Short mmCIF file of C-alpha atoms in Angstrom, two decimals:
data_model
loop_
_atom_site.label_atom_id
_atom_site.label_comp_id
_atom_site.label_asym_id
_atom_site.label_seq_id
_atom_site.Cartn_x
_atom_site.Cartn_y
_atom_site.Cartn_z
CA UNK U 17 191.28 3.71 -29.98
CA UNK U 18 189.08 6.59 -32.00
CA UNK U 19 191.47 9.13 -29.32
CA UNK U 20 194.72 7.41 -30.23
CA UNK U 21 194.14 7.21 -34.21
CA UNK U 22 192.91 10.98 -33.67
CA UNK U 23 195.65 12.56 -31.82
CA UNK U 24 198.14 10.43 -33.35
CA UNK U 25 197.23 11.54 -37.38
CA UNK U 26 196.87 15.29 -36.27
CA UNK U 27 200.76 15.00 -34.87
CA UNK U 28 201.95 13.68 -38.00
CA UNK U 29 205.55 12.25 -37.13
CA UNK U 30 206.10 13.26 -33.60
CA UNK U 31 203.92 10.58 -32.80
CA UNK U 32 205.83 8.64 -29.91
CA UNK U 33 206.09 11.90 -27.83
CA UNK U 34 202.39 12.49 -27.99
CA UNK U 35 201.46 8.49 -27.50
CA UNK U 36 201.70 8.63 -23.32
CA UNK U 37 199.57 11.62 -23.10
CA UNK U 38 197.00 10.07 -25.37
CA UNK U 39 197.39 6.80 -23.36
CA UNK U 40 196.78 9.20 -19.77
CA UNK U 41 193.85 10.12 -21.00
CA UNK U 42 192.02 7.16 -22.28
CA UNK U 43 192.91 5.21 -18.72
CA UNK U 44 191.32 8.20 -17.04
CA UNK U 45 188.71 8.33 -19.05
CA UNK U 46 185.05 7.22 -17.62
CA UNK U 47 184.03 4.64 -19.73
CA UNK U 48 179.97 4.31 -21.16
CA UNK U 49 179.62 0.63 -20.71
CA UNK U 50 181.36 0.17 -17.37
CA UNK U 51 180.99 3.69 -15.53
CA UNK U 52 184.39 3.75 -14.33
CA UNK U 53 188.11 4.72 -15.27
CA UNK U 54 190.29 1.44 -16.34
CA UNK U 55 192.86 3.40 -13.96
CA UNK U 56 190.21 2.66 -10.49
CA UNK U 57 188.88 -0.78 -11.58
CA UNK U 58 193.09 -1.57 -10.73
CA UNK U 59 194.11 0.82 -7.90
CA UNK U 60 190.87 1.65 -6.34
CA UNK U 61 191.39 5.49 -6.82
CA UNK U 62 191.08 7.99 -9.19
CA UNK U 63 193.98 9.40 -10.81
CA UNK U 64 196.24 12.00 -10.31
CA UNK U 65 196.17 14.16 -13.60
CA UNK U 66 198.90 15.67 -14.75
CA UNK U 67 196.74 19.20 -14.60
CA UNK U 68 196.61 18.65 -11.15
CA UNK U 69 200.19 18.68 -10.21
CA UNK U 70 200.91 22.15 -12.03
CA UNK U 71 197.81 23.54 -10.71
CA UNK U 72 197.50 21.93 -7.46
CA UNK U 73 193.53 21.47 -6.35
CA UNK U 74 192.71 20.49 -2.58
CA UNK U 75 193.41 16.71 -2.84
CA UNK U 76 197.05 17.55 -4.44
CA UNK U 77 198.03 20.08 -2.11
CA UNK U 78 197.05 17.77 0.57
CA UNK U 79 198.65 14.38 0.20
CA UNK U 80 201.26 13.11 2.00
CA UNK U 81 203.36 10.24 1.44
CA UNK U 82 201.98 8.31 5.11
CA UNK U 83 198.64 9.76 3.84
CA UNK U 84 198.56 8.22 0.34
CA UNK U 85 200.14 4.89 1.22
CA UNK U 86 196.68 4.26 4.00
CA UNK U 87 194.79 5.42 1.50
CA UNK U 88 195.76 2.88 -1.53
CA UNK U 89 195.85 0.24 0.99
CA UNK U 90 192.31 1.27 1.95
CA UNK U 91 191.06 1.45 -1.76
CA UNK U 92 192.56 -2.03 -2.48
CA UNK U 93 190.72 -3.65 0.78
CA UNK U 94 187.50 -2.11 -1.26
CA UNK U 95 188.06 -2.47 -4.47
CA UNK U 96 185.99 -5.47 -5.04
CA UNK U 97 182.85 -3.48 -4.65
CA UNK U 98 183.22 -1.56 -7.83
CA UNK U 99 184.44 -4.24 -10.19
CA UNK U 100 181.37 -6.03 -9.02
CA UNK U 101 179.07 -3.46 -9.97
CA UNK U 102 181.11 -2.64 -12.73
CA UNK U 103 180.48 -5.93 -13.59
CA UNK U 104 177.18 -5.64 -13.11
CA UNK U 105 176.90 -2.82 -15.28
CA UNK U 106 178.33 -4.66 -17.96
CA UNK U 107 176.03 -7.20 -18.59
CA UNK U 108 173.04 -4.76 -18.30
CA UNK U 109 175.20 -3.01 -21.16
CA UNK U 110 175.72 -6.33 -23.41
CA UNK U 111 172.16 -6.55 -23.05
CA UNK U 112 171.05 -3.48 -23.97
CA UNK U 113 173.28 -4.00 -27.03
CA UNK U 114 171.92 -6.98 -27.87
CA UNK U 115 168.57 -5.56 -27.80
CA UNK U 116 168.74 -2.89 -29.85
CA UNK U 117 170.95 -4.92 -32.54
CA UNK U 118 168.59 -7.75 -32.70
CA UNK U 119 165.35 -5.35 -32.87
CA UNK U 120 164.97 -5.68 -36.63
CA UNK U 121 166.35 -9.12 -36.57
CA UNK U 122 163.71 -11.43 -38.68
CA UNK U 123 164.33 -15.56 -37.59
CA UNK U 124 163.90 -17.54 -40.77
CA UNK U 125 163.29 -21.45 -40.67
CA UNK U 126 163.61 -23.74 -43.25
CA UNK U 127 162.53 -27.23 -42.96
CA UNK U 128 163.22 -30.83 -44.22
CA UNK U 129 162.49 -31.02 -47.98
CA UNK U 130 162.65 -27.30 -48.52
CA UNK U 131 163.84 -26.35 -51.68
CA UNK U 132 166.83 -23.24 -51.40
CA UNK U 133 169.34 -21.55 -53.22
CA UNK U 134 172.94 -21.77 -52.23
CA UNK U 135 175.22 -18.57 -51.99
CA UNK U 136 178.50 -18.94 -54.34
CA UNK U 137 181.55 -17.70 -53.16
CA UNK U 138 184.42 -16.07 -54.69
CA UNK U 139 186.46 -19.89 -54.44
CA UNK U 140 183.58 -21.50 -56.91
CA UNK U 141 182.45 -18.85 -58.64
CA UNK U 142 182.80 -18.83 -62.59
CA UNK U 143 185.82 -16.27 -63.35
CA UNK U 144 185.13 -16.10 -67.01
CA UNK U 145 181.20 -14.70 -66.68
CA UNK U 146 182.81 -11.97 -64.71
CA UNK U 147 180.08 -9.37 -63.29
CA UNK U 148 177.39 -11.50 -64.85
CA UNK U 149 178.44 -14.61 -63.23
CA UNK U 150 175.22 -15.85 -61.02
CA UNK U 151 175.21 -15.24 -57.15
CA UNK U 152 173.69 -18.34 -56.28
CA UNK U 153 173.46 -21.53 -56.81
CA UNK U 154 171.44 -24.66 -57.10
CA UNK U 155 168.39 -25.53 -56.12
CA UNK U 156 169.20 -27.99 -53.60
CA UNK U 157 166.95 -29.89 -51.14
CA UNK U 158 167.40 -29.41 -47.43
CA UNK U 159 168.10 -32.91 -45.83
CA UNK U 160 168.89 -32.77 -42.43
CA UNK U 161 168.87 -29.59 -39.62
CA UNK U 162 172.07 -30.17 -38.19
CA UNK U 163 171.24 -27.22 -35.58
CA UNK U 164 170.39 -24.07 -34.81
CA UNK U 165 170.47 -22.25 -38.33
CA UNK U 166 172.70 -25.25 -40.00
CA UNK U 167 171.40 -27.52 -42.58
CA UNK U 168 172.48 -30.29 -43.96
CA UNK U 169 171.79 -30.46 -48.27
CA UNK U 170 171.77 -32.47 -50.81
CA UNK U 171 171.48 -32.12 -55.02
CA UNK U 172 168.00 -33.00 -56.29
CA UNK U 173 169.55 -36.17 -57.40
CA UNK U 174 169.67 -37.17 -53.84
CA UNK U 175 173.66 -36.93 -53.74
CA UNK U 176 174.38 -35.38 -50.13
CA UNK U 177 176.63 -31.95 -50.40
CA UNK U 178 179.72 -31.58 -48.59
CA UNK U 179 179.51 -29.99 -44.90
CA UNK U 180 176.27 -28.20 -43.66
CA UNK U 181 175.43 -24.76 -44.56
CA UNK U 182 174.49 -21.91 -42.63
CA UNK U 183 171.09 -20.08 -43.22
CA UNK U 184 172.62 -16.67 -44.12
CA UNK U 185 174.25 -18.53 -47.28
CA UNK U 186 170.63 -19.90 -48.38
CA UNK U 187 167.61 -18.58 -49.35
CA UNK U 188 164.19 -20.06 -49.85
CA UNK U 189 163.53 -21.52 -53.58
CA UNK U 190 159.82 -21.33 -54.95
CA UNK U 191 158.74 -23.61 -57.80
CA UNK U 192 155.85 -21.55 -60.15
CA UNK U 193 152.50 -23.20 -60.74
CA UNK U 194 153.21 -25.62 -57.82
CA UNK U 195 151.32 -25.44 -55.13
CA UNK U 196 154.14 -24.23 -53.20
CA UNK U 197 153.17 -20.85 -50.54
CA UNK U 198 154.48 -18.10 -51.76
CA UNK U 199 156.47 -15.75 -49.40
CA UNK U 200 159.28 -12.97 -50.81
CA UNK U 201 162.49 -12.53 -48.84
CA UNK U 202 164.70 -9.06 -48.91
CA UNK U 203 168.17 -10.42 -49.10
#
């Protein structure tokens, strides 16, 4: 997609003339996260480039039609081999991802009878405080874990609130001069 956006804004308005050329290439492109072109995880082969038809190289100037035709045939008996490892590949790639996404990833737990704050959004917030309208809300008393990183709340009048909330729109409320632990958390 980078290529097409690229190629596309440098042409300006001839756009549709450049757009199968830009297309070519990306299908016979090798791509990081499965190791292959899109065009041989279908057909088995590697592409003919346009390059190589006005400047023939060995495996141009040597097809033939009776030639080609085994040859597809032969690449499409095979062809499950490399979309296997491809898919292989794949996951090991996902993973990877994962990993290095979820490195500085901190897991935050809250637990029955917590005290937190509750995000507001754009729908409640007060339009008339404009920029100095308050970011969050509350406190409110965590009543129920409904599962992983849900919770249930309710008001500190015991009155349950509507739907359960996800951790990323809470954060941890402290009470001073209880006897409360006292832990910060970057936001």
């Amino acid at each position: 997609m980078k290529n097409l956006k690229r190629r596309l804004e440098e042409i300006g308005g001839n756009w549709a003339d450049e757009l199968i050329f830009v297309l070519w290439s990306d299908r016979t492109t090798l791509k990081v996260a499965t190791g292959q072109t899109p065009f041989r995880l279908v057909y088995g082969a590697e592409a003919v480039i346009p390059s190589e038809v006005q400047v023939p190289t060995h495996r141009y100037a040597n097809a033939t039609e009776e030639r080609n035709q085994v040859e597809m045939a032969s690449s499409l008996d095979t062809i499950d081999e490399p979309r296997t490892s491809t898919q292989i590949r794949m996951a090991t790639y996902k993973q990877t991802a994962a990993k290095s996404y979820n490195k500085n990833l901190r897991l935050r737990t809250l637990q029955v009878g917590d005290l937190v704050l509750r995000k507001v959004f754009l729908n409640t917030k007060n339009q008339s405080a404009g920029k100095f309208a308050y970011n969050w809300e509350g406190p409110y008393r965590i009543e129920g874990i409904v599962g992983n990183g849900a919770y249930k709340l309710e008001t500190m009048d015991g009155e349950a609130v509507p739907r359960s909330w996800n951790i990323i729109h809470l954060k941890k409320y402290y009470v001073r001069g209880s006897r409360c632990r006292t832990q910060k958390f970057h936001l």
